[in-house]
XYZ file of C-alpha atoms in Angstrom:
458
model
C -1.429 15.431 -17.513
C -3.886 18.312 -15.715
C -5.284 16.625 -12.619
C -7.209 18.681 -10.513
C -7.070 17.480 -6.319
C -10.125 18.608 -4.265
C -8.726 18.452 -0.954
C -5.034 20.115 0.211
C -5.052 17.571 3.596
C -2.532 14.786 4.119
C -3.480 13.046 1.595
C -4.281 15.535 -1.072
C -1.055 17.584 -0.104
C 1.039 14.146 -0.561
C -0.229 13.372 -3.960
C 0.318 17.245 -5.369
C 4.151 16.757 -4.142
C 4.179 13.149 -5.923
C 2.567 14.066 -8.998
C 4.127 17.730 -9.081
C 7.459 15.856 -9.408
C 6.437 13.829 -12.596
C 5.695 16.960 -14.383
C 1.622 17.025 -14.014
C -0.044 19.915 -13.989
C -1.550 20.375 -10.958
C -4.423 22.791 -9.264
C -5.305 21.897 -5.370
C -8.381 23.164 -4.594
C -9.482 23.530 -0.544
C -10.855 26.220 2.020
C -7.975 26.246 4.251
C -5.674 28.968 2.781
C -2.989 28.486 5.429
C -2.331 25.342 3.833
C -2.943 26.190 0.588
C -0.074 28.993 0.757
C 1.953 26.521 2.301
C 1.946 23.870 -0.399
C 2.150 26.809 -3.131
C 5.059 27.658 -1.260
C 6.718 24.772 -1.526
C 5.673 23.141 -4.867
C 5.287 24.036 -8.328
C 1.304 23.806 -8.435
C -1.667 26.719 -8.808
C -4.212 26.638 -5.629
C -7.606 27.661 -5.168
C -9.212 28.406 -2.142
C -12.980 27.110 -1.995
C -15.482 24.861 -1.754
C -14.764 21.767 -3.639
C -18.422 21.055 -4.409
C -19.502 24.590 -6.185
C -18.851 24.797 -10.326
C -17.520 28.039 -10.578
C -14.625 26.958 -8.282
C -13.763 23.939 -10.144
C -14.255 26.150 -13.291
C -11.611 28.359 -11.909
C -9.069 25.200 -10.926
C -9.228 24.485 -14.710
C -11.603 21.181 -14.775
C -13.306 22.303 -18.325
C -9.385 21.210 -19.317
C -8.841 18.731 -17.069
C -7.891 14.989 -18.018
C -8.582 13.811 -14.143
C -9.978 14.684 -11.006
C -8.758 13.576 -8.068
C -11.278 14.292 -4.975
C -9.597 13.290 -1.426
C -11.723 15.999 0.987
C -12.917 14.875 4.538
C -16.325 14.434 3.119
C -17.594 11.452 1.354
C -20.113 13.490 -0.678
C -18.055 16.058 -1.064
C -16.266 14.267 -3.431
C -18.772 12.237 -4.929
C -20.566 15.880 -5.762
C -17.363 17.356 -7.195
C -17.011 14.161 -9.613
C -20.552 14.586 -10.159
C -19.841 17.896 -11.642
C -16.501 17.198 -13.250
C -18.502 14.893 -15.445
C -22.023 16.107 -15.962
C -20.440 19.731 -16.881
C -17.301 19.376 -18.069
C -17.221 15.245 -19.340
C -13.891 14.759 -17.047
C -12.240 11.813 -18.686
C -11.140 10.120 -15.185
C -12.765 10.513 -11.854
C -11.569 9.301 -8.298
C -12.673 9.799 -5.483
C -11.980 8.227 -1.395
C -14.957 6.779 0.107
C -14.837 5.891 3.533
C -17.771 5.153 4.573
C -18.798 1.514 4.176
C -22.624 2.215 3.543
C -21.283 3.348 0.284
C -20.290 0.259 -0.641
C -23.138 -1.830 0.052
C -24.346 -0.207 -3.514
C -21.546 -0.587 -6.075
C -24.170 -0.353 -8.762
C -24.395 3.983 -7.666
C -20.633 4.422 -9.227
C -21.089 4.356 -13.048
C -21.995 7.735 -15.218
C -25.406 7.076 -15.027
C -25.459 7.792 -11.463
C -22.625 8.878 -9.404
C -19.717 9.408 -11.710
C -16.935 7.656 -9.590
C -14.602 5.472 -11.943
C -12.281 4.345 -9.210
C -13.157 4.548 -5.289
C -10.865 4.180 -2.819
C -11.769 2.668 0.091
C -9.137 3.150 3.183
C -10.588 1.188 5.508
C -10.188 -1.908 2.749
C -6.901 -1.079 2.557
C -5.982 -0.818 5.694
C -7.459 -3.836 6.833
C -6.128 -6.185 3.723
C -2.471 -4.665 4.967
C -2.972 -5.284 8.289
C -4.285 -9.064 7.304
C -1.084 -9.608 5.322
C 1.575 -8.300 7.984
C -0.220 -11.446 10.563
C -0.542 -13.902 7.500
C 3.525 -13.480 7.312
C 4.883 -12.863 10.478
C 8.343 -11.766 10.280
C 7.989 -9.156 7.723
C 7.410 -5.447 7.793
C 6.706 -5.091 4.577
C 3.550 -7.206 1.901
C 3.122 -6.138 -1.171
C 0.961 -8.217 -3.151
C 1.435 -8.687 -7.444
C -0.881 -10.966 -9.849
C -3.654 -11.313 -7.797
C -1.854 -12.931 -4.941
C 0.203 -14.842 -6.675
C 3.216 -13.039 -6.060
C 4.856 -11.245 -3.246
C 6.980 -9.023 -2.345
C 8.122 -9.245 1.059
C 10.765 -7.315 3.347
C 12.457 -8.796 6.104
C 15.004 -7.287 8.549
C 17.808 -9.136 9.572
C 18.261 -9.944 13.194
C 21.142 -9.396 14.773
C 21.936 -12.892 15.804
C 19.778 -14.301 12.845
C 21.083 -16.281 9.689
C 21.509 -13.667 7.226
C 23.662 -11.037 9.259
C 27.491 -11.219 7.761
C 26.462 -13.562 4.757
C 26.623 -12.268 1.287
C 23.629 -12.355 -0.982
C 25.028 -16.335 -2.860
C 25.992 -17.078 0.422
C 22.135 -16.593 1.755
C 20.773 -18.189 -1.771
C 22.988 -21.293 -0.851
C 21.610 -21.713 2.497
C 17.660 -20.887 1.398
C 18.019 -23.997 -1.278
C 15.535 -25.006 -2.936
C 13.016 -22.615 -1.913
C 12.365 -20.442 -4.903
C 13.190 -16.656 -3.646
C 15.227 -13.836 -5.227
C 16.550 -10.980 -3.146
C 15.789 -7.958 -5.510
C 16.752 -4.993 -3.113
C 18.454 -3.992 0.048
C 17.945 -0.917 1.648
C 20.363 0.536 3.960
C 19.626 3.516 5.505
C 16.789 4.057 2.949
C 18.988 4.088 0.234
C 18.991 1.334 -2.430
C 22.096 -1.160 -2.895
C 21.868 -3.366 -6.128
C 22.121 -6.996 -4.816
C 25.173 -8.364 -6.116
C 26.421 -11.896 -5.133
C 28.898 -10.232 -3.285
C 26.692 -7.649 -1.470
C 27.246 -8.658 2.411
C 23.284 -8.327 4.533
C 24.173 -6.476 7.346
C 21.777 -5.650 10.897
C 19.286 -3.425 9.847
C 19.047 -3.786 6.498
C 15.794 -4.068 4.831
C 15.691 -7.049 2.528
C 13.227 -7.063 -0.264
C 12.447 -10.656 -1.070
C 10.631 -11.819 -4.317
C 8.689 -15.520 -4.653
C 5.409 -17.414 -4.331
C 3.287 -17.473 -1.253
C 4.450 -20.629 -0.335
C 7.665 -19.995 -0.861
C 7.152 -17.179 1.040
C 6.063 -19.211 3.984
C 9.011 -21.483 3.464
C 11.331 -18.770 3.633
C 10.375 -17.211 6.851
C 10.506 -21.274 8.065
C 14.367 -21.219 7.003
C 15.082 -18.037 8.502
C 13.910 -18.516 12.142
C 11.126 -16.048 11.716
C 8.326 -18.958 11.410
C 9.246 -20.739 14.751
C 5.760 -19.265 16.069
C 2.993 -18.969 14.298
C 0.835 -16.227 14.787
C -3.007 -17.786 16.785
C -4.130 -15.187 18.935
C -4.825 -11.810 18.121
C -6.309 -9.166 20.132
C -7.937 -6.185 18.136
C -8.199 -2.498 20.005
C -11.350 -0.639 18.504
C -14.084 -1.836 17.211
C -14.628 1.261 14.598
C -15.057 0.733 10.990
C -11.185 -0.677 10.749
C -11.522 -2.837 14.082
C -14.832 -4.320 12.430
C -13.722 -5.301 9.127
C -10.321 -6.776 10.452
C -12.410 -8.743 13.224
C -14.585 -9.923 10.163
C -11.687 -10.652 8.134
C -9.189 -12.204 10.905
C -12.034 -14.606 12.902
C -11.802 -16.860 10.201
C -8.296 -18.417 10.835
C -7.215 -16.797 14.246
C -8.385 -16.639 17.913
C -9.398 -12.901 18.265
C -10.791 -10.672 20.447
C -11.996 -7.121 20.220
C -11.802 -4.022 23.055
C -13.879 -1.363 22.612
C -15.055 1.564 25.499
C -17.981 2.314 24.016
C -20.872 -0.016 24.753
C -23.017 0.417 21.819
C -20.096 -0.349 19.006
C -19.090 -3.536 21.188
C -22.722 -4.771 21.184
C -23.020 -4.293 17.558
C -19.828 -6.016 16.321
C -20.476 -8.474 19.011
C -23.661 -9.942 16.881
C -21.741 -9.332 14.145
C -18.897 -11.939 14.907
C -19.426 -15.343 14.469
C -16.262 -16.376 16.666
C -14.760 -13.828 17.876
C -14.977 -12.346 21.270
C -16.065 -8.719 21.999
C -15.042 -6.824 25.568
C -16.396 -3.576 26.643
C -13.378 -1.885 28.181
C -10.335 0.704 27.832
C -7.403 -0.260 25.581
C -5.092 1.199 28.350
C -6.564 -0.805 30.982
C -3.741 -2.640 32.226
C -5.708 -4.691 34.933
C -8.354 -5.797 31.411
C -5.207 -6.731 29.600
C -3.592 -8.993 31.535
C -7.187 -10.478 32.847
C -7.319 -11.220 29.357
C -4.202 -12.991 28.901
C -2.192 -10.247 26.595
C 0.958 -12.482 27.192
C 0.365 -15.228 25.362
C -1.366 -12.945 22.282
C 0.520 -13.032 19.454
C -0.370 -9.559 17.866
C -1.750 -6.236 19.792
C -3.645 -4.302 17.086
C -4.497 -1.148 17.804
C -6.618 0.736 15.449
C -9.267 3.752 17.443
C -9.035 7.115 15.297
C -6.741 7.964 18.248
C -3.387 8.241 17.158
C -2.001 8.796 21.282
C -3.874 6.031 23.335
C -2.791 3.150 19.710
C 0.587 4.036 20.317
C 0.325 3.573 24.361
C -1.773 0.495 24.009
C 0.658 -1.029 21.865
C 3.674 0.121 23.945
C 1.883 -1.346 27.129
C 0.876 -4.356 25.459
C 4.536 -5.056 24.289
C 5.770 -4.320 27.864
C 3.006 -6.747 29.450
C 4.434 -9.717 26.736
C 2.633 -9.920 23.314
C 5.106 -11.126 20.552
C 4.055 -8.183 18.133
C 2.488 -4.811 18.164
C 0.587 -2.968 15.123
C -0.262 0.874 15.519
C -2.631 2.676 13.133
C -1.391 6.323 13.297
C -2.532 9.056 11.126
C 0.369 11.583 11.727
C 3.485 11.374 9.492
C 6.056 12.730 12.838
C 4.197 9.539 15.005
C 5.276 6.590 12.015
C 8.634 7.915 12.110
C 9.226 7.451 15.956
C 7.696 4.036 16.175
C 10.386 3.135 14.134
C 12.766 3.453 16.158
C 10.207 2.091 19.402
C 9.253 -1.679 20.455
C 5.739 -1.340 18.122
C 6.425 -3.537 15.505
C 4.387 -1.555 12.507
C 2.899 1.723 12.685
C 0.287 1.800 9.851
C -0.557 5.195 7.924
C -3.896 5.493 6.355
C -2.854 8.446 4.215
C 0.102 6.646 3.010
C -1.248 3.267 1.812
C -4.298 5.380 0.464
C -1.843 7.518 -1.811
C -0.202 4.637 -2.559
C -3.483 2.708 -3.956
C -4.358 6.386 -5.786
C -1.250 6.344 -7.669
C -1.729 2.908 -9.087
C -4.537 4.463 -10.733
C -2.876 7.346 -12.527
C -0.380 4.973 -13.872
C -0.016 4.592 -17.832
C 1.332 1.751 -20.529
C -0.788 -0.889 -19.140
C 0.346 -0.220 -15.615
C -1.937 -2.067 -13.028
C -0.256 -1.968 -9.753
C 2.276 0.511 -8.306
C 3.531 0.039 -4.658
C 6.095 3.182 -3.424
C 8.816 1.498 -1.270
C 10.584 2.842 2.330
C 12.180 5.620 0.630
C 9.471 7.099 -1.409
C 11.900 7.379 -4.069
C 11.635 3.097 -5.403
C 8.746 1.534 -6.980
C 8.098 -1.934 -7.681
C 5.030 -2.274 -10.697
C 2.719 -4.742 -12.604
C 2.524 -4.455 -16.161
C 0.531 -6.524 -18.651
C 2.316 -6.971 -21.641
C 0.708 -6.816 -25.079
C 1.406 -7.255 -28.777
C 3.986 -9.284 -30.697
C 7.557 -8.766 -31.752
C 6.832 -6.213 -34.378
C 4.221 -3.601 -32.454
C 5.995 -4.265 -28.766
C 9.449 -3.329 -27.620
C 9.343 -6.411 -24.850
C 7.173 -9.251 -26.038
C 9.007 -12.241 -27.857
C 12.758 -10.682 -26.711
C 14.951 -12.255 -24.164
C 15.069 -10.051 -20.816
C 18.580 -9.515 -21.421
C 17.395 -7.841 -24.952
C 15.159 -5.416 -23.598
C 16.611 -1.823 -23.317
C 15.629 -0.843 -19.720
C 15.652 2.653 -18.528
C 18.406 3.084 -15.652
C 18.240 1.512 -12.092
C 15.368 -0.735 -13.588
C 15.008 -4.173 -13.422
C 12.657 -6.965 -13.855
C 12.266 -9.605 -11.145
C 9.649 -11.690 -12.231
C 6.686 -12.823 -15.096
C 3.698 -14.827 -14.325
C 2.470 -16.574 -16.891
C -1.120 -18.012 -16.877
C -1.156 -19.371 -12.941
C 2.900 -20.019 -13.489
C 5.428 -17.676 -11.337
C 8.977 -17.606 -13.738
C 11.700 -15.957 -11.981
C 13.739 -13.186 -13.970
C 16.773 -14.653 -15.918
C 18.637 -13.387 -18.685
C 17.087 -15.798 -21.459
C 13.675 -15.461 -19.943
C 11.350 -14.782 -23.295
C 8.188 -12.736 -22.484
C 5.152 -13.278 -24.035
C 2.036 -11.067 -24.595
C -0.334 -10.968 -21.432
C 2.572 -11.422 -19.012
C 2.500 -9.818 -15.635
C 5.819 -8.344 -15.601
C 7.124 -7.227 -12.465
C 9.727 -4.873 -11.832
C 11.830 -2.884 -9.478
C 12.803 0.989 -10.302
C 15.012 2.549 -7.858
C 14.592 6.177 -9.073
C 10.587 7.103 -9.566
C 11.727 9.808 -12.332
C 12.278 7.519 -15.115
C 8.640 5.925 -14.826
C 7.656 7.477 -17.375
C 10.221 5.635 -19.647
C 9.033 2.652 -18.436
C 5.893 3.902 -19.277
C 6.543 4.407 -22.989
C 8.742 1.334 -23.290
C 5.734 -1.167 -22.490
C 3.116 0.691 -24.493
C 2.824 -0.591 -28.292
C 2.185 1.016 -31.365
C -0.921 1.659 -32.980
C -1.022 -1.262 -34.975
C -1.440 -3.381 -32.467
C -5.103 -3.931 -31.183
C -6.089 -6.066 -28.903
């Protein structure tokens, strides 16, 4: 595929190394030629260096040949212009573009071909805040990835020390989670992928990658000590575009309040709350903290565009007593040190933004990819479609179907119905199937082996 990226920052630079890998062919396209050189350098992809909004520099990136555009600048209309012109010029087959700001979106009717040529927007702010929503809606986990329209998970837990699954194998764990309706799919130990045999042992520090319903989900966490407190009170730092929509989206089933310094943003989300409470203040104020009771809140989110004073805030809220502590941190080096640090999640914009991109550049009826710890696993939604003759998976037995390797399915929902993965599990056209691949490089098997042939129509 030739995919043109209009923007060489975090998150442009990320998705030329991803999709550079899969054999695209890519052209980056940006002013900064440092960075340019840096990532020619180091990939296998043709740069240009200029504006990302004039034609004769997309012309020169190759867009009269291109099947997508990708635009991922700094500036909002700088990439609704360059999909402007990838489509009014050239008829680009597939335009996305990021979109932060939220006035955007109070128009969804500009994004068609008739108007702004935008097929898919991305919107990080939404997808920050629905990740954010998820990691307090299942306390416990570090990890919610959402399949079927909610009516799936996939969860990841980490073992405590001195919790129930340390020293058991994986049957021995099943045994003591009866009946709650769970599979363990994957465990990752030192961000490398063990299969989950009955035998496999759970060890401290493991990441555990559950599969079942959101109830069961909830009933999981119940039987594994991690639901003994439920999360009520949640204290929000920043009330920027993030802060806002997660005090919107959070006053509806928690306690919450809101810090923010600047006096004009808290008097504007204050009338914009219905419940909530809104404080004027500093986030590192330690005196405004504990006046404000920050050891009996249950989660410290911290989410100013300033990577520093989040990750203090949340360090000095964890110190003062809240239970858990979320850091929104733009910088790749920062997410690796809260790991190993008493913050509970450090959130990446850039990441879960790439992340939400590649869904979209998926093929074979792909419509949700999610890249797991180790950048190298995937877990996918696939809708299935055809009939015995045209498909190589509907009406065959999961057993039957030739999988590419380190692939494997782990569940099907079926109309509103969640079937767990078993050998003489029969799938049917317009399943959700979804699976776990270990190594990224055979997608595009998987790819080909859910596609059907062309006489099948729908």
């Amino acid at each position: 595929m030739r995919i043109v990226i209009l923007g060489a920052g975090q998150v442009g630079g990320t998705l030329a190394r991803n999709l550079a890998r899969e054999d695209n062919d890519i052209t980056l396209v940006d002013l900064n030629e440092d960075r340019l050189r840096e990532l020619q350098h180091k990939l296998d992809i043709k740069t240009v260096l200029g504006s990302a909004a004039h034609p004769n520099i997309l012309i020169t990136a190759g867009i009269e040949q291109a099947d997508m555009i990708i635009a991922v600048t700094d500036s909002d209309e700088i990439n609704m212009m360059g999909c402007q012109i990838a489509y009014s010029l050239f008829r680009t087959p597939t335009k996305i573009a990021r979109i932060r700001s939220r006035y955007y979106y109070d128009y969804p009717q500009l994004f068609c071909n008739e108007h702004v040529p935008v097929d898919v927007c991305i919107s990080p702010e939404k997808l920050v805040t629905e990740h954010i929503e998820n990691l307090i809606d299942y306390p416990g986990v570090t990890q919610v990835l959402e399949f079927a329209e909610g009516k799936v998970l996939l969860v990841t837990i980490k073992p405590q020390s001195a919790g129930v699954m340390v020293g058991k194998t994986v049957e021995q764990l099943y045994q003591h989670l009866k009946p709650i309706e769970t599979r363990v799919v994957a465990i990752f130990r030192d961000k490398i992928a063990i299969a989950p045999q009955g035998d496999c042992e759970i060890m401290a520090d493991d990441d555990v990658l559950f599969v079942a319903s959101p109830p069961a989900i909830q009933q999981l966490l119940i039987a594994l000590g991690r639901y003994t407190h439920p999360n009520r009170r949640i204290m929000i730092a920043g009330g920027g575009h993030i802060g806002t929509k997660l005090a919107q989206a959070l006053e509806k089933k928690y306690r919450i309040k809101v810090i923010d310094r600047n006096l004009a943003h808290a008097s504007k989300l204050a009338s914009q709350l219905h419940k909530g409470t809104v404080l004027q203040g500093d986030i590192a104020d330690r005196d405004l903290l504990v006046s404000e009771n920050i050891e009996f809140t249950d989660v410290f989110c911290a989410v100013t565009n300033d990577d520093e004073a989040n990750i203090m805030s949340c360090l000095q809220a964890k110190r003062l007593g809240a239970r858990h502590a979320i850091a929104l941190v733009n910088r790749n080096a920062y997410v690796e040190l809260i790991e190993d640090s008493p913050i509970d999640h450090a959130i990446s914009p850039q990441l879960i933004t790439i992340g939400s991109i590649l869904t979209k550049l998926r093929r074979g009826n792909m419509i949700k990819v999610y890249r797991l710890q180790n950048d190298e696993a995937e877990t996918i939604e696939l809708i299935t479609h055809g009939d015995q003759l045209t498909s190589q998976v509907v009406g065959r037995q999961l057993s039957d179907i030739k999988l590419p390797p380190s692939c494997s399915i782990v569940a099907v929902v079926r109309g509103e119905k969640l079937l767990m993965a078993n050998p003489q599990l029969v799938v049917e056209s317009d399943d959700h199937v979804i699976l776990l691949l270990l190594k990224k490089r055979y997608v595009r098997q998987v790819e080909s082996l859910f596609q059907v042939n062309l006489a099948f129509t729908s």
